[in-house]
Amino acid sequence: MGVIETTKMRAQRATTDSRQLHLPLGRILSGDCVEAMRSLPDNSVDCVFADPPYNLQLGGDLNRPDGSQVDAVTDHWDQFDSFQIYDNFTRDWLTEARRVLKPDGSLWVIGSYHNIFRVGAILQDLGFWILNDIIWRKTNPMPNFKGTRFTNAHETLIWASQGEKSKYHFNYRAMKTLNDELQMRSDWVLPLCGGPERLKHGGQKAHPTQKPEALLYRVMLATTEKGDVVLDPFFGTGTTGAVAKRLGREWIGCEREDFYREIAMQRIDKELPLDESAIQTMQSKQAAQRVAFGALVESGYIEPGTEIFDKQRRWTAKVRADGSLVYEKQTGSIHGLGKDLQGAPSCNGWTFWHIEHEGAVKPVDAIRQLYLLAVED
């Protein structure tokens, strides 16, 4: 008789496997990513998240109306002499990613129109099976300064398994909970990295294309479990490592730039892992702009582990990583758990639940309004 593997069993197995393989967990491997990945054992990581050079091919500087230069356009790490050279590079790193990825692992690649179609064709040629293309629609995209094209307001992520019949991992229930009990769609509306999250060095951006933590949060919550190993071949300033540490995942990075490695480790060292109960997620079993409670959690407006309560403080629940709540042995969404605790036919969780914020008790809806203001900006 077969055994159905539970989340806890899978996490324990992943941690044990990692120790047995002597993986360089929590380390950034220096040098070329292809060579760095060749030092890793076969079938050793659970997820690969890759943000490779986009090969922008802009043929010169790109300036804003005020004369300032747009970041990353002339950075040497994004320059390739020909499409063929870029394709060869892409094939090399994807080949290594396929080798180190476990049979049931997930590959994520993010790119723009400059490179994502070439990457997609090559990963299919290598045997990967595309599960979804995800559109990250930016709420605050950079304008088209020349006025010669549409404003490029999105990037594309490819989510792929090792093959058509691979038993890849997908936390469907957690994604649905994160999205206020609606199926998570393949278009994700998230702001660019900004504010306190944007790393600075000498008053300037530390990295021109730093990805928002909310994006990695959703990727990891969707396709990994606690204890899983996430490999990022293009580590940059360490967004993958920071989110992995917070969510109780193991991580390995590859980064050839000394400056980025230093910035990344300083960032990750400051990160605190979430409490065990907060990391747990729900398992499988609208006139104004709609916002899911999970969006506040993944964007950091409400931290996992935060306690929220009804106005009379009859019930105090803890927020979990996927936006679900737990009260004693009961779990559910902000609306579902509120309904069950009251024995009511329905519940508006936004006004039922309250939170301590800036020294005052406020309904959770107040935090939603702060989020909406930031997104509109």
XYZ file of C-alpha atoms in Angstrom:
377
model
C 0.000 0.000 0.000
C 1.309 3.414 -0.921
C 1.817 6.176 1.630
C 0.393 9.648 1.098
C 3.169 12.078 1.950
C 2.019 14.846 4.304
C 3.452 18.350 4.341
C 5.309 17.599 7.564
C 6.772 14.388 6.150
C 7.879 16.167 2.999
C 9.556 18.957 4.958
C 11.380 16.454 7.187
C 12.482 14.473 4.142
C 13.751 17.602 2.385
C 15.797 18.673 5.404
C 17.246 15.178 5.852
C 18.092 14.875 2.161
C 19.829 18.267 2.236
C 22.029 17.254 5.156
C 22.892 13.934 3.571
C 23.937 15.638 0.349
C 26.110 18.208 2.185
C 24.612 21.074 0.231
C 26.033 24.600 0.745
C 22.815 25.781 2.393
C 22.629 29.460 3.249
C 25.648 30.268 1.085
C 26.222 32.373 -2.023
C 28.500 30.591 -4.489
C 30.840 32.981 -6.276
C 31.823 33.043 -9.937
C 29.931 31.987 -13.039
C 26.571 30.420 -12.200
C 27.056 27.477 -14.570
C 30.330 26.505 -12.914
C 28.851 27.081 -9.464
C 25.867 24.815 -10.175
C 28.206 22.091 -11.437
C 29.459 21.782 -7.852
C 25.983 20.717 -6.676
C 24.795 17.078 -6.655
C 22.184 15.691 -9.050
C 18.537 15.873 -7.944
C 19.383 17.953 -4.878
C 17.118 21.048 -4.870
C 13.338 21.410 -4.727
C 12.925 24.673 -6.599
C 14.960 26.868 -8.929
C 14.029 30.533 -9.207
C 15.981 32.305 -11.939
C 16.069 35.997 -12.826
C 18.664 35.845 -15.622
C 20.047 38.804 -17.615
C 17.369 40.073 -19.977
C 19.762 40.952 -22.852
C 17.923 44.234 -23.385
C 19.446 44.951 -26.840
C 18.662 48.652 -26.633
C 21.745 49.713 -28.559
C 22.758 52.634 -26.363
C 21.753 54.713 -23.380
C 18.129 55.247 -22.404
C 17.449 58.534 -20.654
C 14.485 59.991 -18.797
C 13.085 63.407 -19.794
C 15.246 65.018 -17.080
C 18.378 63.550 -18.670
C 19.051 60.882 -16.036
C 19.965 57.427 -17.277
C 17.617 54.473 -16.848
C 19.191 51.745 -14.699
C 20.536 48.430 -16.084
C 20.552 49.520 -19.737
C 24.349 49.648 -19.944
C 25.291 47.206 -17.154
C 27.948 44.784 -18.406
C 26.236 41.725 -16.921
C 23.257 42.278 -19.238
C 25.280 42.609 -22.447
C 25.740 39.777 -24.961
C 27.324 40.168 -28.396
C 24.689 38.141 -30.228
C 21.482 36.173 -29.769
C 23.468 32.991 -30.360
C 25.809 33.732 -27.466
C 22.841 34.502 -25.227
C 21.083 31.295 -26.309
C 24.193 29.218 -25.581
C 24.452 30.792 -22.131
C 20.764 30.131 -21.480
C 21.051 26.500 -22.567
C 24.083 25.972 -20.322
C 22.503 27.283 -17.134
C 19.154 25.593 -17.798
C 20.948 22.286 -18.376
C 22.559 22.550 -14.954
C 19.283 23.640 -13.377
C 17.597 20.549 -14.815
C 20.352 18.290 -13.466
C 20.242 19.599 -9.883
C 16.440 19.844 -9.686
C 14.597 16.934 -8.105
C 12.169 14.967 -10.326
C 9.181 16.609 -8.589
C 10.814 20.064 -8.396
C 9.730 23.355 -9.935
C 11.568 25.758 -12.214
C 10.646 29.450 -12.254
C 12.153 31.906 -14.742
C 11.271 35.583 -14.981
C 11.977 37.780 -17.967
C 10.781 40.502 -20.300
C 9.832 40.426 -23.980
C 13.537 40.740 -24.798
C 14.387 37.243 -23.598
C 11.486 35.228 -22.184
C 10.415 33.679 -25.507
C 13.950 32.488 -26.244
C 14.257 31.092 -22.722
C 10.884 29.363 -23.036
C 11.807 27.637 -26.298
C 15.141 26.440 -24.923
C 13.702 25.053 -21.684
C 11.113 23.137 -23.731
C 13.893 21.766 -25.958
C 15.646 20.524 -22.809
C 12.567 18.599 -21.662
C 10.980 20.957 -19.147
C 7.163 21.071 -19.213
C 5.549 24.504 -18.962
C 2.748 24.560 -16.379
C 1.844 28.251 -16.462
C 3.053 31.557 -17.744
C 2.413 34.160 -15.088
C 1.993 37.812 -15.955
C 3.359 40.113 -13.270
C 1.405 43.294 -13.930
C 3.146 46.244 -12.328
C 0.966 48.823 -10.614
C 3.647 51.498 -11.082
C 5.583 50.713 -14.318
C 8.252 52.965 -15.803
C 6.752 55.105 -18.614
C 7.832 54.840 -22.228
C 9.837 58.065 -22.264
C 10.228 58.288 -26.032
C 6.516 57.841 -26.676
C 7.190 55.382 -29.506
C 5.665 52.224 -27.981
C 3.103 51.071 -25.430
C 4.227 51.407 -21.832
C 5.771 48.067 -20.912
C 3.806 47.328 -17.739
C 4.489 43.639 -17.115
C 7.046 40.885 -16.932
C 6.478 37.176 -17.551
C 7.284 34.244 -15.297
C 7.418 30.696 -16.637
C 6.597 27.934 -14.157
C 7.751 24.529 -15.375
C 8.145 20.971 -14.116
C 10.786 18.420 -15.088
C 8.433 16.762 -17.567
C 4.843 16.212 -18.630
C 4.279 13.443 -16.069
C 6.289 14.944 -13.204
C 4.515 15.023 -9.840
C 5.256 18.684 -9.196
C 4.161 20.359 -5.972
C 1.417 23.015 -5.902
C -0.164 24.450 -2.763
C -3.538 25.113 -4.376
C -5.368 25.626 -1.087
C -2.801 28.104 0.206
C -3.016 30.110 -3.016
C -6.798 30.180 -2.823
C -6.671 31.331 0.809
C -4.108 33.996 -0.064
C -6.593 35.279 -2.659
C -9.630 35.521 -0.319
C -11.073 32.093 -1.240
C -10.932 32.623 -5.004
C -8.698 30.588 -7.310
C -5.386 32.370 -7.820
C -5.163 33.601 -11.401
C -2.141 33.745 -13.667
C -2.061 37.551 -13.680
C -0.471 38.908 -10.528
C -0.882 42.605 -9.740
C 2.058 43.694 -7.597
C 3.983 46.976 -7.286
C 7.630 47.363 -8.224
C 10.174 47.083 -5.447
C 10.259 50.420 -3.642
C 10.163 52.203 -0.308
C 12.109 50.677 2.609
C 12.398 47.381 0.733
C 14.519 48.962 -2.019
C 18.177 48.533 -1.035
C 20.357 51.625 -1.336
C 24.119 52.120 -1.398
C 25.591 55.593 -1.311
C 22.151 57.056 -1.898
C 21.661 55.052 -5.107
C 19.830 51.806 -5.847
C 22.048 48.885 -4.860
C 20.686 46.855 -7.797
C 18.738 48.227 -10.782
C 16.313 45.310 -11.140
C 15.640 44.228 -7.541
C 12.448 42.152 -7.453
C 9.718 42.776 -4.861
C 9.652 40.327 -1.979
C 5.909 39.796 -2.523
C 6.689 38.142 -5.865
C 9.082 35.595 -4.321
C 6.758 35.110 -1.369
C 3.987 33.957 -3.685
C 6.286 31.718 -5.749
C 7.640 29.921 -2.679
C 4.310 29.626 -0.933
C 2.801 28.129 -4.097
C 5.396 25.491 -4.944
C 7.563 24.734 -1.900
C 7.191 23.622 1.710
C 9.079 24.352 4.914
C 12.562 22.842 4.711
C 12.649 22.713 0.892
C 15.792 23.938 -0.858
C 15.456 26.895 -3.250
C 18.318 27.626 -5.662
C 18.734 31.060 -7.269
C 21.442 31.067 -9.981
C 21.272 34.873 -10.365
C 21.123 35.887 -6.721
C 21.675 39.639 -7.004
C 20.875 41.369 -3.723
C 19.329 38.257 -2.194
C 15.553 38.660 -2.403
C 15.208 34.883 -2.790
C 17.354 34.221 0.266
C 15.573 36.794 2.429
C 12.104 35.431 1.642
C 13.275 31.817 1.937
C 14.698 32.458 5.397
C 11.482 34.157 6.510
C 9.349 31.256 5.272
C 11.540 28.501 6.719
C 12.962 27.350 3.377
C 16.622 26.569 2.757
C 18.419 28.525 0.026
C 21.530 28.469 -2.152
C 22.612 31.405 -4.316
C 25.001 31.934 -7.197
C 26.355 35.442 -7.823
C 29.536 36.513 -9.595
C 29.536 40.176 -8.481
C 31.364 40.710 -5.173
C 29.339 43.834 -4.370
C 25.984 42.067 -4.732
C 27.123 39.107 -2.622
C 28.120 41.447 0.196
C 24.851 43.399 0.057
C 22.813 40.181 -0.088
C 24.421 38.599 2.980
C 23.993 41.791 5.020
C 20.321 41.793 4.061
C 19.694 38.110 4.811
C 21.542 38.247 8.141
C 18.980 40.815 9.332
C 16.016 38.653 8.291
C 14.145 36.776 11.019
C 12.411 33.445 10.345
C 8.701 33.287 11.075
C 7.289 31.386 14.017
C 6.518 27.737 13.210
C 2.754 28.179 13.579
C 2.765 31.219 11.292
C 4.519 29.314 8.483
C 1.772 26.683 8.357
C -0.708 27.127 5.530
C -4.173 25.888 4.655
C -3.980 22.476 3.017
C -6.163 20.952 0.311
C -9.390 19.740 1.289
C -15.820 43.618 -4.918
C -17.134 47.654 -6.287
C -13.945 49.281 -5.024
C -10.660 47.784 -6.120
C -10.616 44.263 -4.722
C -7.777 43.395 -2.353
C -7.129 39.955 -0.925
C -6.114 39.768 2.725
C -3.186 37.664 1.542
C -1.890 40.652 -0.450
C -1.399 42.543 2.815
C 0.498 39.588 4.251
C 2.807 38.943 1.301
C 3.532 42.686 0.967
C 4.492 43.008 4.639
C 1.621 45.258 5.750
C 0.564 42.530 8.190
C 3.310 40.129 9.234
C 2.652 36.391 9.571
C 2.390 35.647 13.274
C 0.484 38.868 13.987
C -2.461 38.467 16.357
C -5.799 39.975 15.318
C -8.997 40.003 17.355
C -12.674 40.952 17.286
C -13.635 44.304 18.781
C -14.776 42.753 22.077
C -11.622 40.567 22.194
C -13.625 37.368 22.541
C -11.375 35.653 20.008
C -7.720 36.294 19.180
C -6.418 34.605 16.033
C -2.932 34.367 14.561
C -2.186 35.294 10.944
C -0.399 32.586 8.946
C 1.879 32.869 5.934
C -0.840 32.322 3.325
C -3.263 34.826 4.859
C -5.284 32.184 6.703
C -6.044 32.532 10.419
C -5.756 30.027 13.244
C -7.724 30.136 16.509
C -7.003 27.176 18.780
C -7.764 24.225 16.437
C -9.896 26.187 13.979
C -8.521 27.675 10.754
C -9.973 29.656 7.897
C -9.912 32.914 5.965
C -10.640 36.228 7.697
C -14.243 35.878 6.560
C -14.668 32.131 7.054
C -13.170 31.913 10.532
C -15.094 34.993 11.675
C -18.317 33.394 10.430
C -17.590 30.067 12.139
C -16.636 31.603 15.494
C -19.845 33.623 15.614
C -22.018 30.832 14.257
C -23.240 33.378 11.714
C -24.295 32.820 8.084
C -21.601 35.265 6.879
C -18.937 37.650 8.137
C -17.122 40.673 6.740
C -13.665 39.891 8.062
C -12.330 43.325 7.132
C -14.485 45.020 9.775
C -14.883 42.095 12.203
C -11.170 41.621 12.869
C -9.072 44.344 14.508
C -5.348 44.929 14.884
C -3.049 47.064 17.002
C -1.377 49.536 14.652
C 0.731 52.572 15.591
C -0.522 52.472 19.177
C -4.208 52.247 18.314
C -6.745 49.478 17.738
C -8.023 49.579 14.161
C -10.137 47.322 11.958
C -8.075 45.329 9.488
C -9.797 47.350 6.774
C -7.684 50.348 7.813
C -4.561 48.439 6.787
C -6.231 47.550 3.505
C -6.759 51.260 2.828
C -3.069 51.955 3.474
C -2.176 49.227 0.991
C -4.564 50.684 -1.609
C -3.044 54.137 -1.225
C 0.448 52.722 -1.779
C -0.636 50.750 -4.835
C -2.357 53.779 -6.373
C 0.817 55.833 -5.871
